[in-house]
PDB file of C-alpha atoms in Angstrom:
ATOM      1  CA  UNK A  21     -21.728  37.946-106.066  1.00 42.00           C
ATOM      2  CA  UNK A  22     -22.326  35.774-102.972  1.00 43.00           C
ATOM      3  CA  UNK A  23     -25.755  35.228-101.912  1.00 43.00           C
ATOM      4  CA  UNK A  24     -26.935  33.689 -98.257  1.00 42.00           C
ATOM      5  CA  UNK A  25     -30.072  31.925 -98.134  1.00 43.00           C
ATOM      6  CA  UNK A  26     -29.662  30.848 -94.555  1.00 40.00           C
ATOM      7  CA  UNK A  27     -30.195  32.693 -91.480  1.00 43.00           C
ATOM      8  CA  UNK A  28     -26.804  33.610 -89.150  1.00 40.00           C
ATOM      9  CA  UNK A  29     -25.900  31.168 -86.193  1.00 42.00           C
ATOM     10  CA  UNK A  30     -25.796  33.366 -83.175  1.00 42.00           C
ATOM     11  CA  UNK A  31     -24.140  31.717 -80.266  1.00 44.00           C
ATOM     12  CA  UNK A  32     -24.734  33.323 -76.458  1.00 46.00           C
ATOM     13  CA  UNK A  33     -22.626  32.828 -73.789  1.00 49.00           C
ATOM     14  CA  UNK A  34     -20.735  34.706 -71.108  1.00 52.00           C
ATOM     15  CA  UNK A  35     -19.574  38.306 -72.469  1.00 59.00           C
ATOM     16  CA  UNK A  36     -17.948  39.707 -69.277  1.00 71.00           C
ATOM     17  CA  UNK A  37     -14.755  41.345 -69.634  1.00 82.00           C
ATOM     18  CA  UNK A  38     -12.295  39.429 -67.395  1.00 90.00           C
ATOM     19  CA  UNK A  39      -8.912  39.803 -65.997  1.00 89.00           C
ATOM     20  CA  UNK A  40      -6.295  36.974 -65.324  1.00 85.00           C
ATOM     21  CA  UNK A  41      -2.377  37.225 -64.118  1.00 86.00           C
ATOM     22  CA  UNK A  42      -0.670  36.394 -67.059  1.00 91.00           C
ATOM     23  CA  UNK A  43       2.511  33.485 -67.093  1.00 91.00           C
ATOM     24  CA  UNK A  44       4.947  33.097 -69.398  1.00 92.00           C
ATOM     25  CA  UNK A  45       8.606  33.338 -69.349  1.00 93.00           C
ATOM     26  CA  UNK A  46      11.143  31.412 -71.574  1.00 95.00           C
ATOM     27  CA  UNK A  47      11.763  27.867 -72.586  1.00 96.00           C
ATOM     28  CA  UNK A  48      15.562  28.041 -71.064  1.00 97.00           C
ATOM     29  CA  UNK A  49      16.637  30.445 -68.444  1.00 96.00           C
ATOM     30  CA  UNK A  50      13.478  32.531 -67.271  1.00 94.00           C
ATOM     31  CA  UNK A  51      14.110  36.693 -66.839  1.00 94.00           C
ATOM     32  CA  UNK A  52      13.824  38.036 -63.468  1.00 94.00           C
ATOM     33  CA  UNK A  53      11.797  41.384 -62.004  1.00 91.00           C
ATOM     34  CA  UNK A  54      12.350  44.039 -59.837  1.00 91.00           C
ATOM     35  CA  UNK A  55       8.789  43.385 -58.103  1.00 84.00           C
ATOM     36  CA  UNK A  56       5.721  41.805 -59.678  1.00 81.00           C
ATOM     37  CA  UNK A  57       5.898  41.386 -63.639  1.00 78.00           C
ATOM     38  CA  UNK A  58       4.217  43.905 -65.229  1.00 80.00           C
ATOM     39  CA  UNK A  59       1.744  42.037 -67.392  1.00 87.00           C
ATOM     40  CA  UNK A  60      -1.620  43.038 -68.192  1.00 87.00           C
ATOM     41  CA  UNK A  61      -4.442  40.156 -69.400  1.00 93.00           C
ATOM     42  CA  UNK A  62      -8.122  40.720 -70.201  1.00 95.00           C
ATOM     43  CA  UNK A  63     -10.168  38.228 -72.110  1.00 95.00           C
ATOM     44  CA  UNK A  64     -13.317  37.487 -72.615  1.00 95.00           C
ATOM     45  CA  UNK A  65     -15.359  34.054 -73.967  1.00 92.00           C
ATOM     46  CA  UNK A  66     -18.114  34.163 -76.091  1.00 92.00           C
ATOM     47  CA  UNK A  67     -19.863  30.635 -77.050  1.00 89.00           C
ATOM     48  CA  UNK A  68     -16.878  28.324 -77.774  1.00 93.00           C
ATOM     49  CA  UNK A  69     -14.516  31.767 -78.706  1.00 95.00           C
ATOM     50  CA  UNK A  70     -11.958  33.562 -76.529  1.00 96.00           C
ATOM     51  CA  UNK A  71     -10.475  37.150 -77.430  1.00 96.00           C
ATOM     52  CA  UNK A  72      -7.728  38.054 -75.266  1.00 96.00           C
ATOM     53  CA  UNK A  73      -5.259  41.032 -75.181  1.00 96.00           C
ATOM     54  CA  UNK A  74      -1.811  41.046 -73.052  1.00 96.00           C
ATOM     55  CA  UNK A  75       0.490  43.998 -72.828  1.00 95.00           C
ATOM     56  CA  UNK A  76       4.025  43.295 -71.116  1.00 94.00           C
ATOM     57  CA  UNK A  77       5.636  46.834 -70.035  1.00 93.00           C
ATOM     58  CA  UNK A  78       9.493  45.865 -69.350  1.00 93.00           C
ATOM     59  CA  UNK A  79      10.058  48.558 -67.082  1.00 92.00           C
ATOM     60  CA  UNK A  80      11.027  46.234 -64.144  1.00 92.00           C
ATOM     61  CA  UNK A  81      12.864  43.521 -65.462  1.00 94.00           C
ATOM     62  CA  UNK A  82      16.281  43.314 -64.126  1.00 95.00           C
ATOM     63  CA  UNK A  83      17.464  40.768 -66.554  1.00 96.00           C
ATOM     64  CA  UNK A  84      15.532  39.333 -69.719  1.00 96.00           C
ATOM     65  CA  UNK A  85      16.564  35.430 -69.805  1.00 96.00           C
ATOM     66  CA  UNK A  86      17.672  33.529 -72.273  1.00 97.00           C
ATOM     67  CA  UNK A  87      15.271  31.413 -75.421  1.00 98.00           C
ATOM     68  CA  UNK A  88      11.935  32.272 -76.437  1.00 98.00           C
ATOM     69  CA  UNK A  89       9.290  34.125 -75.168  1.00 97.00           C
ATOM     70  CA  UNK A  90       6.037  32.443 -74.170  1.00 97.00           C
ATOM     71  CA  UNK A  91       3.174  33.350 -72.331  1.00 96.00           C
ATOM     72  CA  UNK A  92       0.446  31.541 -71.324  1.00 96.00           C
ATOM     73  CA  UNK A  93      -3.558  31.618 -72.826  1.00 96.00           C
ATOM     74  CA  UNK A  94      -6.985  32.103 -70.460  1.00 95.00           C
ATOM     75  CA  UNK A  95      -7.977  28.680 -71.297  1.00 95.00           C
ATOM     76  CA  UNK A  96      -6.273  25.931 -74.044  1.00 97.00           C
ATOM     77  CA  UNK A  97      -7.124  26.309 -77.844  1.00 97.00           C
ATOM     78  CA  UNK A  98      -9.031  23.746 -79.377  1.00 97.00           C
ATOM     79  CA  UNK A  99      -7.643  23.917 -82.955  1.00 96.00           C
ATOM     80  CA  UNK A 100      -3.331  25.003 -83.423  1.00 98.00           C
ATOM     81  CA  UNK A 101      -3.426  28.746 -83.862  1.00 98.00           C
ATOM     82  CA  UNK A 102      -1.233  31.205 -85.571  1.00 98.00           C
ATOM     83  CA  UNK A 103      -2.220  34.611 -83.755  1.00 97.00           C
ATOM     84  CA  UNK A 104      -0.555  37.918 -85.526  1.00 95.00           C
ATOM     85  CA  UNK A 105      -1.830  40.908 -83.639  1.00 97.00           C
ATOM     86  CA  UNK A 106       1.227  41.600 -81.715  1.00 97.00           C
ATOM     87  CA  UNK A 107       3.509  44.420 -82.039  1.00 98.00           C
ATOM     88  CA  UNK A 108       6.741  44.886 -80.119  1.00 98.00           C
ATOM     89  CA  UNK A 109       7.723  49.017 -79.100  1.00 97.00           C
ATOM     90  CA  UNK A 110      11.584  49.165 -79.127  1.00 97.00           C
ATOM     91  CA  UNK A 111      11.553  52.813 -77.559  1.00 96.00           C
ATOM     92  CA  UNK A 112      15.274  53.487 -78.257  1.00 91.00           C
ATOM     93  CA  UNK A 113      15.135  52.732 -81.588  1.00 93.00           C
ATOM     94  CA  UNK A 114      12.096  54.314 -82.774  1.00 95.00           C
ATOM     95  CA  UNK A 115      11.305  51.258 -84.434  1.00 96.00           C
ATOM     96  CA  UNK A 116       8.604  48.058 -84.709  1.00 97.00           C
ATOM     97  CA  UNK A 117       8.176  45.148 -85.101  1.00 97.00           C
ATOM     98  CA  UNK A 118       5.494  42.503 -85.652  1.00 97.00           C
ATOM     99  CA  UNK A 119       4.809  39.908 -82.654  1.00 98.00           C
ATOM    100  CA  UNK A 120       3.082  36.289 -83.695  1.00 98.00           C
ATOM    101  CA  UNK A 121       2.024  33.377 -81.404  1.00 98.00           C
ATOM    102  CA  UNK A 122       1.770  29.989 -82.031  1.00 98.00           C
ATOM    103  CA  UNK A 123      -0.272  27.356 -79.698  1.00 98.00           C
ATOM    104  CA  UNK A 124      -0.441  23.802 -80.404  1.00 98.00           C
ATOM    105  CA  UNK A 125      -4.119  21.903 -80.359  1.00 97.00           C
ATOM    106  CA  UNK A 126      -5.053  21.046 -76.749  1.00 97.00           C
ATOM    107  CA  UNK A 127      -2.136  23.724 -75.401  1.00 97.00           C
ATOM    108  CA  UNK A 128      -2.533  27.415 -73.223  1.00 97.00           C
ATOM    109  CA  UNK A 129       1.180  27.796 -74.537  1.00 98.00           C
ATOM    110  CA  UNK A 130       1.623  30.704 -77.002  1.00 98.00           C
ATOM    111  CA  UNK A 131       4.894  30.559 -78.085  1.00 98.00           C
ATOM    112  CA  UNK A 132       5.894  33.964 -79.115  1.00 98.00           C
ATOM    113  CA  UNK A 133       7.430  34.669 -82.789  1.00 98.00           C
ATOM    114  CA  UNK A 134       8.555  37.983 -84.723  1.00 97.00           C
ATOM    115  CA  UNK A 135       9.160  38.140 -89.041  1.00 96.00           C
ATOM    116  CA  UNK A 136      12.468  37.954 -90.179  1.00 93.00           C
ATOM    117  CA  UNK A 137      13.244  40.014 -93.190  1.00 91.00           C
ATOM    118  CA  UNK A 138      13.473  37.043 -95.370  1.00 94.00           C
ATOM    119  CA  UNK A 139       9.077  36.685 -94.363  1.00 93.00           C
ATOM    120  CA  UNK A 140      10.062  33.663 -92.157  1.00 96.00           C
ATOM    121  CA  UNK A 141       8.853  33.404 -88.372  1.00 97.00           C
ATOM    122  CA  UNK A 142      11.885  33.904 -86.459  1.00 97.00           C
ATOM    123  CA  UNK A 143      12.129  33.371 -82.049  1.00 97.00           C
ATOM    124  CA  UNK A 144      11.018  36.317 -80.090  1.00 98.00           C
ATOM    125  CA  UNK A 145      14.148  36.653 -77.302  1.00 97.00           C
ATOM    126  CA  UNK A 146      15.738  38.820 -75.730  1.00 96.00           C
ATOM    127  CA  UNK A 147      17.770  39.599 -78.758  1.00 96.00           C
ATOM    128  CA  UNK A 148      15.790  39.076 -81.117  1.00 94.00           C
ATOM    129  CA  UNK A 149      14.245  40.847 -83.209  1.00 96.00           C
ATOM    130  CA  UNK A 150      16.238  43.644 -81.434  1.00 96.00           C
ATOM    131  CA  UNK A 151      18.153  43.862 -78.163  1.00 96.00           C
ATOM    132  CA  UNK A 152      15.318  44.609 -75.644  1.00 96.00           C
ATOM    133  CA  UNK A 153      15.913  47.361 -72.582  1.00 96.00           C
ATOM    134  CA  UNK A 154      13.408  48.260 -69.659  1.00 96.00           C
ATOM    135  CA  UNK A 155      11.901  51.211 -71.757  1.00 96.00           C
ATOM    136  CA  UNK A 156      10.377  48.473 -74.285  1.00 97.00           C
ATOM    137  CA  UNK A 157       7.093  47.188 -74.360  1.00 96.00           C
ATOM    138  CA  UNK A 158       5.009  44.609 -76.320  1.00 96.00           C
ATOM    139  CA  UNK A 159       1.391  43.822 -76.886  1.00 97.00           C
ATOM    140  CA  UNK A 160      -0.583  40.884 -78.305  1.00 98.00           C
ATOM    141  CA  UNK A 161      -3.877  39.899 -78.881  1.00 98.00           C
ATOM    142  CA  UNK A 162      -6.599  37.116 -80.743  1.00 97.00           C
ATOM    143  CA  UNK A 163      -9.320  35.179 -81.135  1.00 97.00           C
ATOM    144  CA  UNK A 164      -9.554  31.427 -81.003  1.00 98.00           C
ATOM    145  CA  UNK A 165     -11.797  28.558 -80.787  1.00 97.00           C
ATOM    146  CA  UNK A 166     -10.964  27.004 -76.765  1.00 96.00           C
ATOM    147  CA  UNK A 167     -11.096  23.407 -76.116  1.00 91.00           C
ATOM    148  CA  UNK A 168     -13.936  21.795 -74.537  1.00 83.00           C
ATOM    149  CA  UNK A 169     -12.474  18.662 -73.975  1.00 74.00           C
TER     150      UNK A 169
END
């Protein structure tokens, strides 16, 4: 059985729920929107930690690009990242599927992922893991340590 003999390190800092417009895109030919994107950020940073959330509703897109899905963080990660609290909705086919990111040290790019069948991380595009349509949606979330450089 474990046993702690030291007191827990509380760090304080700001707590406030915030809200940020959200970037991302592609890494080849970016999708395009029937109005504003509809992507929804909150984070908030606590000490030297950021939890964020994003959902992306597809309603509006009039075409989904080509290459991989990115979007971009509140504020760069100190330490590389592998975030898997992400799950993309495909509404016509009933179905699920698991959504990763990956940010490199020093980088606000989260490079978006989903898990191939053979447990490998495998692009997230617009046709993969599934074809996507306008009634699918996609949500991520995590915590990481931000860079105070």
């Amino acid at each position: 059985m474990a046993r702690f003999t030291h007191p827990a390190i509380v760090r304080t800092g700001a707590s406030d729920l915030n809200s940020w417009v959200v970037e991302g895109g592609t890494d080849e030919v970016q999708p395009t929107f029937d109005g504003d994107p509809l992507f929804l950020g909150h984070y908030q940073i606590v000490g030297g930690l950021c939890h964020f959330t994003v959902e992306v509703d597809m309603d509006n897109i009039t075409d989904f690009g080509e290459g991989q899905y990115y979007i971009k963080l509140p504020a760069p990660t100190h330490h590389a990242v592998l975030l898997s609290d992400g799950c993309l909705h495909d509404i016509s086919g009933d179905d699920q599927y698991a959504v990763l990111g990956h940010a490199d040290a020093g980088s606000d790019i989260l490079k978006l992922f989903s898990i191939g069948s053979n447990g490998r991380h495998e692009v997230f595009s617009s046709t993969g893991p599934v074809g996507l349509s306008t009634a699918d949606n996609f949500h991520i979330a995590g915590i990481y340590e931000i860079d105070h450089s």
